[in-house]
mmCIF file of C-alpha atoms and ligand atoms in Angstrom:
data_model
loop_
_atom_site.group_PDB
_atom_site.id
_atom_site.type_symbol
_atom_site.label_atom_id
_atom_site.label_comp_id
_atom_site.label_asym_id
_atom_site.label_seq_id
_atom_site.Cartn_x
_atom_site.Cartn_y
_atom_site.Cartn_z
ATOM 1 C CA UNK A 23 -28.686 -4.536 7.694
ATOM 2 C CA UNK A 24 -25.767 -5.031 10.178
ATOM 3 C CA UNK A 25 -24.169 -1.182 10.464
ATOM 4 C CA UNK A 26 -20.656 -1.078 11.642
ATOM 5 C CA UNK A 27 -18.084 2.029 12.547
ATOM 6 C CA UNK A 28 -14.510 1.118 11.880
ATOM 7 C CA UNK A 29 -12.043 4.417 13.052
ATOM 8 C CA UNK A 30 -8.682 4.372 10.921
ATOM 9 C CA UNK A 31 -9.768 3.042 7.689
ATOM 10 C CA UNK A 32 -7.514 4.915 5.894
ATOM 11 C CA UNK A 33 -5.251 2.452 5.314
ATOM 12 C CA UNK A 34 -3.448 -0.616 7.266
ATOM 13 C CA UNK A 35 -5.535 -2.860 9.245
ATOM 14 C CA UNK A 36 -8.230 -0.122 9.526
ATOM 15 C CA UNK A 37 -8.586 -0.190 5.777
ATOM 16 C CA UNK A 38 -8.226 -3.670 5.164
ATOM 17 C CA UNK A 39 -11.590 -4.295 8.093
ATOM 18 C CA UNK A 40 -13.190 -1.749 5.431
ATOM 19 C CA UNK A 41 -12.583 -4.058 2.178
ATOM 20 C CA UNK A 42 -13.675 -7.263 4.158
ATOM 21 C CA UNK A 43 -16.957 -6.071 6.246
ATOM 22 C CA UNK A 44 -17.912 -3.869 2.890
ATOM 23 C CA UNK A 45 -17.875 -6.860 0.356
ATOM 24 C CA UNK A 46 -20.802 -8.125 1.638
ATOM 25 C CA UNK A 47 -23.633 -6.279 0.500
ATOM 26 C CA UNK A 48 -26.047 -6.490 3.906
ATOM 27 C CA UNK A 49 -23.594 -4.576 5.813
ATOM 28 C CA UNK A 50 -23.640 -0.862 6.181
ATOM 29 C CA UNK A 51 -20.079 0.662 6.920
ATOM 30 C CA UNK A 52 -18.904 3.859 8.239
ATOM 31 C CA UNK A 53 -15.278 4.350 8.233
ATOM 32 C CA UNK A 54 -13.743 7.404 10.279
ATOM 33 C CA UNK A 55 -10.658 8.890 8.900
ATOM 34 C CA UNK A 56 -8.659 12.645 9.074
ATOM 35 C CA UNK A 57 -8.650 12.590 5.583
ATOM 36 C CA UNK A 58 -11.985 11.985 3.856
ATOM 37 C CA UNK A 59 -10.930 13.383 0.431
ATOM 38 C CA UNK A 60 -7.993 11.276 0.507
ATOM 39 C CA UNK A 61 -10.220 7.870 1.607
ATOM 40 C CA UNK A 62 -13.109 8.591 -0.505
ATOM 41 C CA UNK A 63 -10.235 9.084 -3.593
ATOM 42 C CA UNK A 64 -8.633 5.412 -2.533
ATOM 43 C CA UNK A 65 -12.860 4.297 -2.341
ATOM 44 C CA UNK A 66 -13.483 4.860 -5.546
ATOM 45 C CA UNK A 67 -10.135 3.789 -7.161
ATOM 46 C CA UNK A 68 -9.996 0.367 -4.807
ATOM 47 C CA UNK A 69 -13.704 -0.263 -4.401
ATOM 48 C CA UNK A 70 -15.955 0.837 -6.896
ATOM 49 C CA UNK A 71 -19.547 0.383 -6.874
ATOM 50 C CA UNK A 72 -19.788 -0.164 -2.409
ATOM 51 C CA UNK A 73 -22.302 1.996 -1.899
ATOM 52 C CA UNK A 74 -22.957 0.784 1.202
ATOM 53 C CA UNK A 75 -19.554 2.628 2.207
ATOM 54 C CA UNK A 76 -19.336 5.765 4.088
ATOM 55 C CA UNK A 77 -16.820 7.877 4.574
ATOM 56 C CA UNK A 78 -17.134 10.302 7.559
ATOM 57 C CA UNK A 79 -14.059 12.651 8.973
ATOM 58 C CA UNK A 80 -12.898 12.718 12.531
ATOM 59 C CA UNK A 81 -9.536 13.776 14.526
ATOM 60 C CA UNK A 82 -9.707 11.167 17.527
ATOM 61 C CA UNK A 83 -8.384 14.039 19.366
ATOM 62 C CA UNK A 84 -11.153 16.490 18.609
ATOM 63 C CA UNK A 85 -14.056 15.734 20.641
ATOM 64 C CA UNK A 86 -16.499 17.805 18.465
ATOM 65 C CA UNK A 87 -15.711 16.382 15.712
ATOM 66 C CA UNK A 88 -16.216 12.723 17.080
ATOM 67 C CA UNK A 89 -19.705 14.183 18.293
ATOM 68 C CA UNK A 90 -20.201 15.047 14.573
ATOM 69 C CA UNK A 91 -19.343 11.885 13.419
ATOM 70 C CA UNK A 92 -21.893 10.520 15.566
ATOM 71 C CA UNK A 93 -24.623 12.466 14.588
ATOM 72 C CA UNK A 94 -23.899 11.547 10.984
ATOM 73 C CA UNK A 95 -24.123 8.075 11.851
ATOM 74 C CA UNK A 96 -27.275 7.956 13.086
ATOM 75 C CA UNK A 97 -28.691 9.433 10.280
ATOM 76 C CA UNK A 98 -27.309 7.233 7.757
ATOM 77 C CA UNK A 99 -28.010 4.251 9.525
ATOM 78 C CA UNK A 100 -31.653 5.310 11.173
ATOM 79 C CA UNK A 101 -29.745 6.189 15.073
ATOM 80 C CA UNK A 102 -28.593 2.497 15.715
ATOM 81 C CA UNK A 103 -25.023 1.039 15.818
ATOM 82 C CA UNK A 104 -24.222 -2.599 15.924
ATOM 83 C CA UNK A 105 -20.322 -2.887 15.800
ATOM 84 C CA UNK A 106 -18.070 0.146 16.871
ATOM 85 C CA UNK A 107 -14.291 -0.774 15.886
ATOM 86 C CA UNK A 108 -12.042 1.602 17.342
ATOM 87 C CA UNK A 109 -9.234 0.764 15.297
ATOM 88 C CA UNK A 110 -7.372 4.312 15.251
ATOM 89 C CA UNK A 111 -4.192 4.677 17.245
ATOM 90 C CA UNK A 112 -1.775 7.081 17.036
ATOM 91 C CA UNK A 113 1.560 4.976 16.921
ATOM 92 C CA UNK A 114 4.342 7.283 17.189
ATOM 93 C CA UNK A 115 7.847 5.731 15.424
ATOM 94 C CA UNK A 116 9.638 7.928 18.125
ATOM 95 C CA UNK A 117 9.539 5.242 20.819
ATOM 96 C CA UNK A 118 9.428 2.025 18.129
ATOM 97 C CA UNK A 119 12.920 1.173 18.669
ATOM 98 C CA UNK A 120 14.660 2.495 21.949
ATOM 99 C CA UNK A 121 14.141 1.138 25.580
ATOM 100 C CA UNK A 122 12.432 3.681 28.171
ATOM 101 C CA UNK A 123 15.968 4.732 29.755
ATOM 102 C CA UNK A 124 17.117 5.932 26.394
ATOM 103 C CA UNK A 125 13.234 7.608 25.790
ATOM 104 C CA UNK A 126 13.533 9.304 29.115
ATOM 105 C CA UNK A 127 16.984 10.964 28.367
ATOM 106 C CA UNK A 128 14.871 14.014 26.494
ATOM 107 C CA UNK A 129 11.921 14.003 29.318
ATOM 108 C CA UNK A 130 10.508 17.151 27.182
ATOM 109 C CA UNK A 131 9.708 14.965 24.166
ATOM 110 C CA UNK A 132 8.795 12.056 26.611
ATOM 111 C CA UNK A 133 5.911 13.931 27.947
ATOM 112 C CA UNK A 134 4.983 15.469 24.542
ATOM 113 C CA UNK A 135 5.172 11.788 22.982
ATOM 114 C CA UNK A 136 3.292 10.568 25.552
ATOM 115 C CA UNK A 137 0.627 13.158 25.684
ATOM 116 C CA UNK A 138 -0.144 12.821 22.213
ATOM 117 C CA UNK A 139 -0.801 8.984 22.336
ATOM 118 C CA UNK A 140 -2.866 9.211 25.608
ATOM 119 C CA UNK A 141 -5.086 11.410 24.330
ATOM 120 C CA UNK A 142 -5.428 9.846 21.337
ATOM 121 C CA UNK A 143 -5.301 6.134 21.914
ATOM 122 C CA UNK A 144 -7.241 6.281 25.588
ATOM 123 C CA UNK A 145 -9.477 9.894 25.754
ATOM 124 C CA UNK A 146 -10.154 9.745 22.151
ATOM 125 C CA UNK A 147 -11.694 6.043 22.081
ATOM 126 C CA UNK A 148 -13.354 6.878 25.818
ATOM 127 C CA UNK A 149 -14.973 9.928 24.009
ATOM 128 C CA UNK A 150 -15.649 7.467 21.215
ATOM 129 C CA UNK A 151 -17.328 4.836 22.887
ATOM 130 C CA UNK A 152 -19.094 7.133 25.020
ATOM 131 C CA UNK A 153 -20.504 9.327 21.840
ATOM 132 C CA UNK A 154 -21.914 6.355 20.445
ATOM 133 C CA UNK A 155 -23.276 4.827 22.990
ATOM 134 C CA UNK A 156 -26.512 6.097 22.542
ATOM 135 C CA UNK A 157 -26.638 3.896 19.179
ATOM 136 C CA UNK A 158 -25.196 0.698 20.047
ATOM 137 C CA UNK A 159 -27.987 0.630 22.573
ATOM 138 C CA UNK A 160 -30.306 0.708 19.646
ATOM 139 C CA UNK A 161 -28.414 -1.758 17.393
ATOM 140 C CA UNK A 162 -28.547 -5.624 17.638
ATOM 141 C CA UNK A 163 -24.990 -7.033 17.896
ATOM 142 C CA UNK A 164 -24.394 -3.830 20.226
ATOM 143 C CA UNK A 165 -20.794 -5.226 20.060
ATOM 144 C CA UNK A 166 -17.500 -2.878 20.784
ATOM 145 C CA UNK A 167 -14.008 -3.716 20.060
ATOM 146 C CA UNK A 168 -10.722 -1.871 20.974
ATOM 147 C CA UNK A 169 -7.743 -2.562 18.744
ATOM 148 C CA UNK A 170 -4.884 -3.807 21.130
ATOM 149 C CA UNK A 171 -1.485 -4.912 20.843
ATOM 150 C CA UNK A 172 0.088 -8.131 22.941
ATOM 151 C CA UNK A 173 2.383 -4.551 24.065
ATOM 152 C CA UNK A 174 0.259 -4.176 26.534
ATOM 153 C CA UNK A 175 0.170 -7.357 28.483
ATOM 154 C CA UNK A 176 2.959 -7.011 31.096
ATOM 155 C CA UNK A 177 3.128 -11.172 31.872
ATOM 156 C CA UNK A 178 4.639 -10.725 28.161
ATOM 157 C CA UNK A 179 7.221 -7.249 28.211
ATOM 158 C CA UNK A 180 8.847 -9.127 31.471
ATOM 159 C CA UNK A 181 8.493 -12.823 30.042
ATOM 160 C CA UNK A 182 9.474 -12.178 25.987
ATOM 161 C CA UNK A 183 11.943 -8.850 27.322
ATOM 162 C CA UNK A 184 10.469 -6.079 24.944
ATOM 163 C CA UNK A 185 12.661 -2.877 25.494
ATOM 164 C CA UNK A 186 11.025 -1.110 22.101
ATOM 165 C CA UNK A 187 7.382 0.677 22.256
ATOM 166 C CA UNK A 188 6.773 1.969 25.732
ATOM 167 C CA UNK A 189 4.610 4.534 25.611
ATOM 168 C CA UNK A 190 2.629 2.966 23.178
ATOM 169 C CA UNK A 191 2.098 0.088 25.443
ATOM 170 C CA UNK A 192 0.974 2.452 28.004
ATOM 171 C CA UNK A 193 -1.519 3.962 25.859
ATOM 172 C CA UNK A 194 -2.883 0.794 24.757
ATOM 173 C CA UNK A 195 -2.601 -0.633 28.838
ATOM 174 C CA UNK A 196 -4.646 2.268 29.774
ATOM 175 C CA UNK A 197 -7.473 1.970 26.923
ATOM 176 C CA UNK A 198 -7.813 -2.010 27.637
ATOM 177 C CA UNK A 199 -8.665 -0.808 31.430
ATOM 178 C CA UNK A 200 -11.110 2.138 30.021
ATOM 179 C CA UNK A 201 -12.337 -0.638 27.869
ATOM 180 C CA UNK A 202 -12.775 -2.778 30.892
ATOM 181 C CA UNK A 203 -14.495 -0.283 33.082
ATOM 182 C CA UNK A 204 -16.930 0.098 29.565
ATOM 183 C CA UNK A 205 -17.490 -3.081 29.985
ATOM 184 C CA UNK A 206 -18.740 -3.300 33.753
ATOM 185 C CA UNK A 207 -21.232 -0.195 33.645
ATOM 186 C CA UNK A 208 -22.340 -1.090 30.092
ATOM 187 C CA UNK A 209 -22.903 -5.352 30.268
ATOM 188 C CA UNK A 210 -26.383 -5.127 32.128
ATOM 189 C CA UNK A 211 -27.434 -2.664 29.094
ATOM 190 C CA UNK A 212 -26.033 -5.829 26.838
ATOM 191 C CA UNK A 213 -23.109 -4.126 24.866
ATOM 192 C CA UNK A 214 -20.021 -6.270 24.729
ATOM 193 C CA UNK A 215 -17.133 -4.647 25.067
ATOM 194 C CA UNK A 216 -13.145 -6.002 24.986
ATOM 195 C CA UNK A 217 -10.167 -5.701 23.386
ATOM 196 C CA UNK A 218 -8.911 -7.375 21.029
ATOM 197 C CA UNK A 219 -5.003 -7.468 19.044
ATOM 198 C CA UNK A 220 -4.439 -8.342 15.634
ATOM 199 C CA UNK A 221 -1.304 -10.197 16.106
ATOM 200 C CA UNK A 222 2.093 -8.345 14.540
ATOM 201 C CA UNK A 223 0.864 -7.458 10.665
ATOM 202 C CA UNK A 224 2.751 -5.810 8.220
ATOM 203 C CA UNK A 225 1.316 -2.482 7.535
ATOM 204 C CA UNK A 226 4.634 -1.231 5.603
ATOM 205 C CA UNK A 227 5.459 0.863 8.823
ATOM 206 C CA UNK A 228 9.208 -0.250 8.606
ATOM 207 C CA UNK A 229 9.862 0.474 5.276
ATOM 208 C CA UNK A 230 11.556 3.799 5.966
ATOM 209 C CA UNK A 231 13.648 2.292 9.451
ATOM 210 C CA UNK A 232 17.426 2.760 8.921
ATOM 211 C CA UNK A 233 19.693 -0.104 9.409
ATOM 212 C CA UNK A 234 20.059 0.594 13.081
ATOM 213 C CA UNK A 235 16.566 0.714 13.752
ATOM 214 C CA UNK A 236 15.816 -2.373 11.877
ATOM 215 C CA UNK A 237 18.751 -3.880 14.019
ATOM 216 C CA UNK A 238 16.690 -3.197 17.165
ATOM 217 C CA UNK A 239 13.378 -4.348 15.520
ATOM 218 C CA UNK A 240 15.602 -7.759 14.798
ATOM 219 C CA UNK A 241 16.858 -8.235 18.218
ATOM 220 C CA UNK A 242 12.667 -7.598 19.223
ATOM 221 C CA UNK A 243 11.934 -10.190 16.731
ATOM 222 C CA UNK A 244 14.354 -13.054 18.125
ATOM 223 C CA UNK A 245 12.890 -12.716 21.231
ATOM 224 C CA UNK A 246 9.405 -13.160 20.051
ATOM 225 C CA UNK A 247 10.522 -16.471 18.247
ATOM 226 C CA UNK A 248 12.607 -17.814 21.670
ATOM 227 C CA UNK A 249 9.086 -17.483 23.097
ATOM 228 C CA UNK A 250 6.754 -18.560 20.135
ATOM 229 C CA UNK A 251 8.672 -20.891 18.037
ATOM 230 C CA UNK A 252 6.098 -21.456 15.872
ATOM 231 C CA UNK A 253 5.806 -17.569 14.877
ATOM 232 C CA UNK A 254 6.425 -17.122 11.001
ATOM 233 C CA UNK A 255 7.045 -13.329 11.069
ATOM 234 C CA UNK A 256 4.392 -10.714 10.571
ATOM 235 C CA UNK A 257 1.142 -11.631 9.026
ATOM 236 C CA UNK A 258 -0.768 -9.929 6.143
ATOM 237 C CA UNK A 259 -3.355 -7.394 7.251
ATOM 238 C CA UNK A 260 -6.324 -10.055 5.496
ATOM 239 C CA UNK A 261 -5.309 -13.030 7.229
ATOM 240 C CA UNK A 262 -5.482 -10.462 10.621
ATOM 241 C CA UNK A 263 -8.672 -9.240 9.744
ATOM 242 C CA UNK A 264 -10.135 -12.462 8.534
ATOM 243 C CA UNK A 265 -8.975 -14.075 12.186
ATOM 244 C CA UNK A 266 -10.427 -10.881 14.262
ATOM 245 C CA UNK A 267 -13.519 -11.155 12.538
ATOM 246 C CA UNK A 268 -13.886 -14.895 13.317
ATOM 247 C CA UNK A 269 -13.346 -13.571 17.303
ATOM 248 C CA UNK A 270 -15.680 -10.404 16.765
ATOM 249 C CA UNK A 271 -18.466 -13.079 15.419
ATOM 250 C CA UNK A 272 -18.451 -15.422 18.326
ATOM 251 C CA UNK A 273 -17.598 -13.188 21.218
ATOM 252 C CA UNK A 274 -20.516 -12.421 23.986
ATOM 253 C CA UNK A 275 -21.274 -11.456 27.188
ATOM 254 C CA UNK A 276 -22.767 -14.743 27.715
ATOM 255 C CA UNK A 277 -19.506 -16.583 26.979
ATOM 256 C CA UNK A 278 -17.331 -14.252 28.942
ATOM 257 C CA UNK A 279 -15.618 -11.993 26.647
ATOM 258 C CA UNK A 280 -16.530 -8.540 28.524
ATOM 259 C CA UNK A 281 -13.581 -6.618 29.139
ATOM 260 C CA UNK A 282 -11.746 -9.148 28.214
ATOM 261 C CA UNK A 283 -8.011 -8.374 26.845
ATOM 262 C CA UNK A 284 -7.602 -10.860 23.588
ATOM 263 C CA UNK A 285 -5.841 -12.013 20.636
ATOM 264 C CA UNK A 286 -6.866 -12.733 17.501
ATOM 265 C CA UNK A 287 -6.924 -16.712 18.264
ATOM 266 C CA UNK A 288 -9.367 -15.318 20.548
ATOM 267 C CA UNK A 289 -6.616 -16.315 23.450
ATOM 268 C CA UNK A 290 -3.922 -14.698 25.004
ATOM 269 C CA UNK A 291 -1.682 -15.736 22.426
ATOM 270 C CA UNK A 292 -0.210 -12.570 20.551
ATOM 271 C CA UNK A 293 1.578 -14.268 17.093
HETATM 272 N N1 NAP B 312 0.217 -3.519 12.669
HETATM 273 C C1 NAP B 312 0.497 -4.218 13.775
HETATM 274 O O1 NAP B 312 1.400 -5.075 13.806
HETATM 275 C C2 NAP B 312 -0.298 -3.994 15.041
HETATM 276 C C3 NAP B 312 0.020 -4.770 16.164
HETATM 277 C C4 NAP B 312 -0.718 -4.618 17.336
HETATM 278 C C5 NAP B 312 -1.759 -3.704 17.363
HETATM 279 N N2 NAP B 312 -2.046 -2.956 16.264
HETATM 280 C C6 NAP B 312 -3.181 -2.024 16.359
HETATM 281 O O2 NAP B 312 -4.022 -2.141 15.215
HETATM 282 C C7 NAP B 312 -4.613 -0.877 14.916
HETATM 283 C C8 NAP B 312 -4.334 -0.506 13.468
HETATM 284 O O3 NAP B 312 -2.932 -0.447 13.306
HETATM 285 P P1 NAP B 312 -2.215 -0.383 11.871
HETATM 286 O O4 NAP B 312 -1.029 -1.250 11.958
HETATM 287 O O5 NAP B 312 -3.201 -0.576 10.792
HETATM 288 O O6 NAP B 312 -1.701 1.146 11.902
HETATM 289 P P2 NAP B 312 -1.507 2.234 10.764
HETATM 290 O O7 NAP B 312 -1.321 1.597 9.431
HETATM 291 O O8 NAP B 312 -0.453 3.143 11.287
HETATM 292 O O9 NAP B 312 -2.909 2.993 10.771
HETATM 293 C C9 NAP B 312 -3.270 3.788 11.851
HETATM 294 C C10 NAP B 312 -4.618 4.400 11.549
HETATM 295 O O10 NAP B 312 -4.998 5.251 12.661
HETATM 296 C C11 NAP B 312 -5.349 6.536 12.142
HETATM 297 N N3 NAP B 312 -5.078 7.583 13.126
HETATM 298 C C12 NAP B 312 -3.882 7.908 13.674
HETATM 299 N N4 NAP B 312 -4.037 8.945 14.511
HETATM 300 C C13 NAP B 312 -5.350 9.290 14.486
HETATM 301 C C14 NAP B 312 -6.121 10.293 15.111
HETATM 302 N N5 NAP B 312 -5.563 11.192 15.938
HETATM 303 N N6 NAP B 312 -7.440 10.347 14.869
HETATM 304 C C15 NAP B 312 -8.022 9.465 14.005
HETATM 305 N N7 NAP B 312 -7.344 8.508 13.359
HETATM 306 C C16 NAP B 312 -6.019 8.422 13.603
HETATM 307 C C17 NAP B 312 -4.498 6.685 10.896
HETATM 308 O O11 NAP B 312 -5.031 7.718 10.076
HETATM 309 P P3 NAP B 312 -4.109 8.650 9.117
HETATM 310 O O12 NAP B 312 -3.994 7.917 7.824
HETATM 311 O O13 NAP B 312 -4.877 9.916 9.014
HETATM 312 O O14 NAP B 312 -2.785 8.836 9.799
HETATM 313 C C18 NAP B 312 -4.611 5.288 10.302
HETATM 314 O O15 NAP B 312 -5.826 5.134 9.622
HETATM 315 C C19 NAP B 312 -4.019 0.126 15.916
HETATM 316 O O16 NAP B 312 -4.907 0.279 17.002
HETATM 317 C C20 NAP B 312 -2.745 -0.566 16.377
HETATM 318 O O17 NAP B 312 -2.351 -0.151 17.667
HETATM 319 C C21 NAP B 312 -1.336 -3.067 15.098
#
């Protein structure tokens, strides 16, 4: 029975990796969340009758409670792992829209801001992978994947011109190198790990942005169609998932995907 650990399933693309790897019967999930009341709630309501779904709560920020989470695991799935998909992130709307000159004019909430996404979105998933280690050795696909974002590849800020999203894009630069490092201690021990974007996907995360801010989100959007004219706007979190999963499924050491920085055409092409 193939056991996977998706972080973020609460809802989004997190959520959506739940509904797809849970509807077939053979796979054992464990989705990490903040909020299990809340997930186990939208479970029940959304996907009655998994019962090879399990909820399990953990703060990417708390170590314990990652170390808890852990634990937990092994005992529901017998102490192997054989996909970890850190899918959490913290995404903070307060750099979504402005450029890094107009971020760095309040350096107090700069640092804050990007404080709070380091530690979540690179020490959290180091702690993560780390934690769980110790399973994936015992699983069989002993595969890890990083949720990414095209953000983070610098060939594409300076090529496309993305202003919006900086310290994001830090965060997520500095967990595809953690990722990478991951990769070149833990390949001779066979566990794949790489990184791996879902493309842009509507998760509703816009539908509270005031004109202005959707203004700036436009002016982000042209330049993404100047450079991919064949973009059609976001995607829908199942056509995402369904492409990542098609990536997760054929990547290997073997083949060259360790540390490797990705889309989900499995390329370095991020719409
Ligand atoms: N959507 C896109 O267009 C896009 C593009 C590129 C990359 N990505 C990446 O894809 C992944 C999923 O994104 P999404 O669009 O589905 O985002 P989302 O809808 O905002 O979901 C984010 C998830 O992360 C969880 N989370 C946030 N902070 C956390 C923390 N400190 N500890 C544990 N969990 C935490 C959230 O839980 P709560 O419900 O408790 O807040 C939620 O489940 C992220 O890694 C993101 O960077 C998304």
């Amino acid at each position: 029975m193939p056991s996977y650990v998706i972080t973020g399933v609460s809802r989004g693309i997190g959520w959506e990796f739940l509904r797809q790897i849970s509807a077939n019967p053979n796979n054992q999930v464990i989705g990490l969340v903040r909020d299990k009341k809340a997930t186990d709630k939208r479970v029940s309501e959304e996907l009655a009758g998994r019962t090879n779904i399990n909820i399990l709560e953990a703060d990417l920020s708390d170590y314990d409670a990652i170390k808890n989470s852990a634990a937990a695991t092994s005992e529901i799935t017998g102490g192997s792992l054989d996909y970890l998909i850190a899918n959490a992130a913290n995404m903070s709307k307060w750099d979504a829209y402005d450029p890094i000159g107009v971020l760095a004019e309040n350096p107090k909430e700069l640092e804050k801001q990007l404080i709070n996404s380091t530690t979540v979105n690179i020490v959290g998933n180091i702690n993560l992978f780390k934690l769980y280690i110790p399973l994936l050795l015992k699983g069989q696909a002993k595969k890890v994947i990083a949720l990414t974002s095209g953000h983070a590849d610098l060939d594409a800020i300076n090529q496309v011109g993305i202003e919006p999203a900086a310290l994001y894009s830090i965060s997520k630069a500095g967990m595809n190198i953690a990722v990478g490092k991951f990769n070149v201690q833990y390949k001779k021990d066979g566990i794949l790990f790489f990184s791996l974007s879902p493309g842009v996907v509507d998760v509703g995360s816009q539908a509270d942005a005031t004109p202005e801010q959707l203004q700036k989100l436009g002016a982000m959007a042209a330049g993404f169609m100047r450079a991919y004219p064949d973009w059609k706007g976001p995607a829908q979190p199942e056509d995402s998932v369904k492409d990542m999963l098609a990536v997760i499924e054929k990547a290997s050491i073997e083949d060259g995907f360790g540390g490797a920085f990705l889309s989900h055409h499995g390329d370095k092409h991020w719409l």
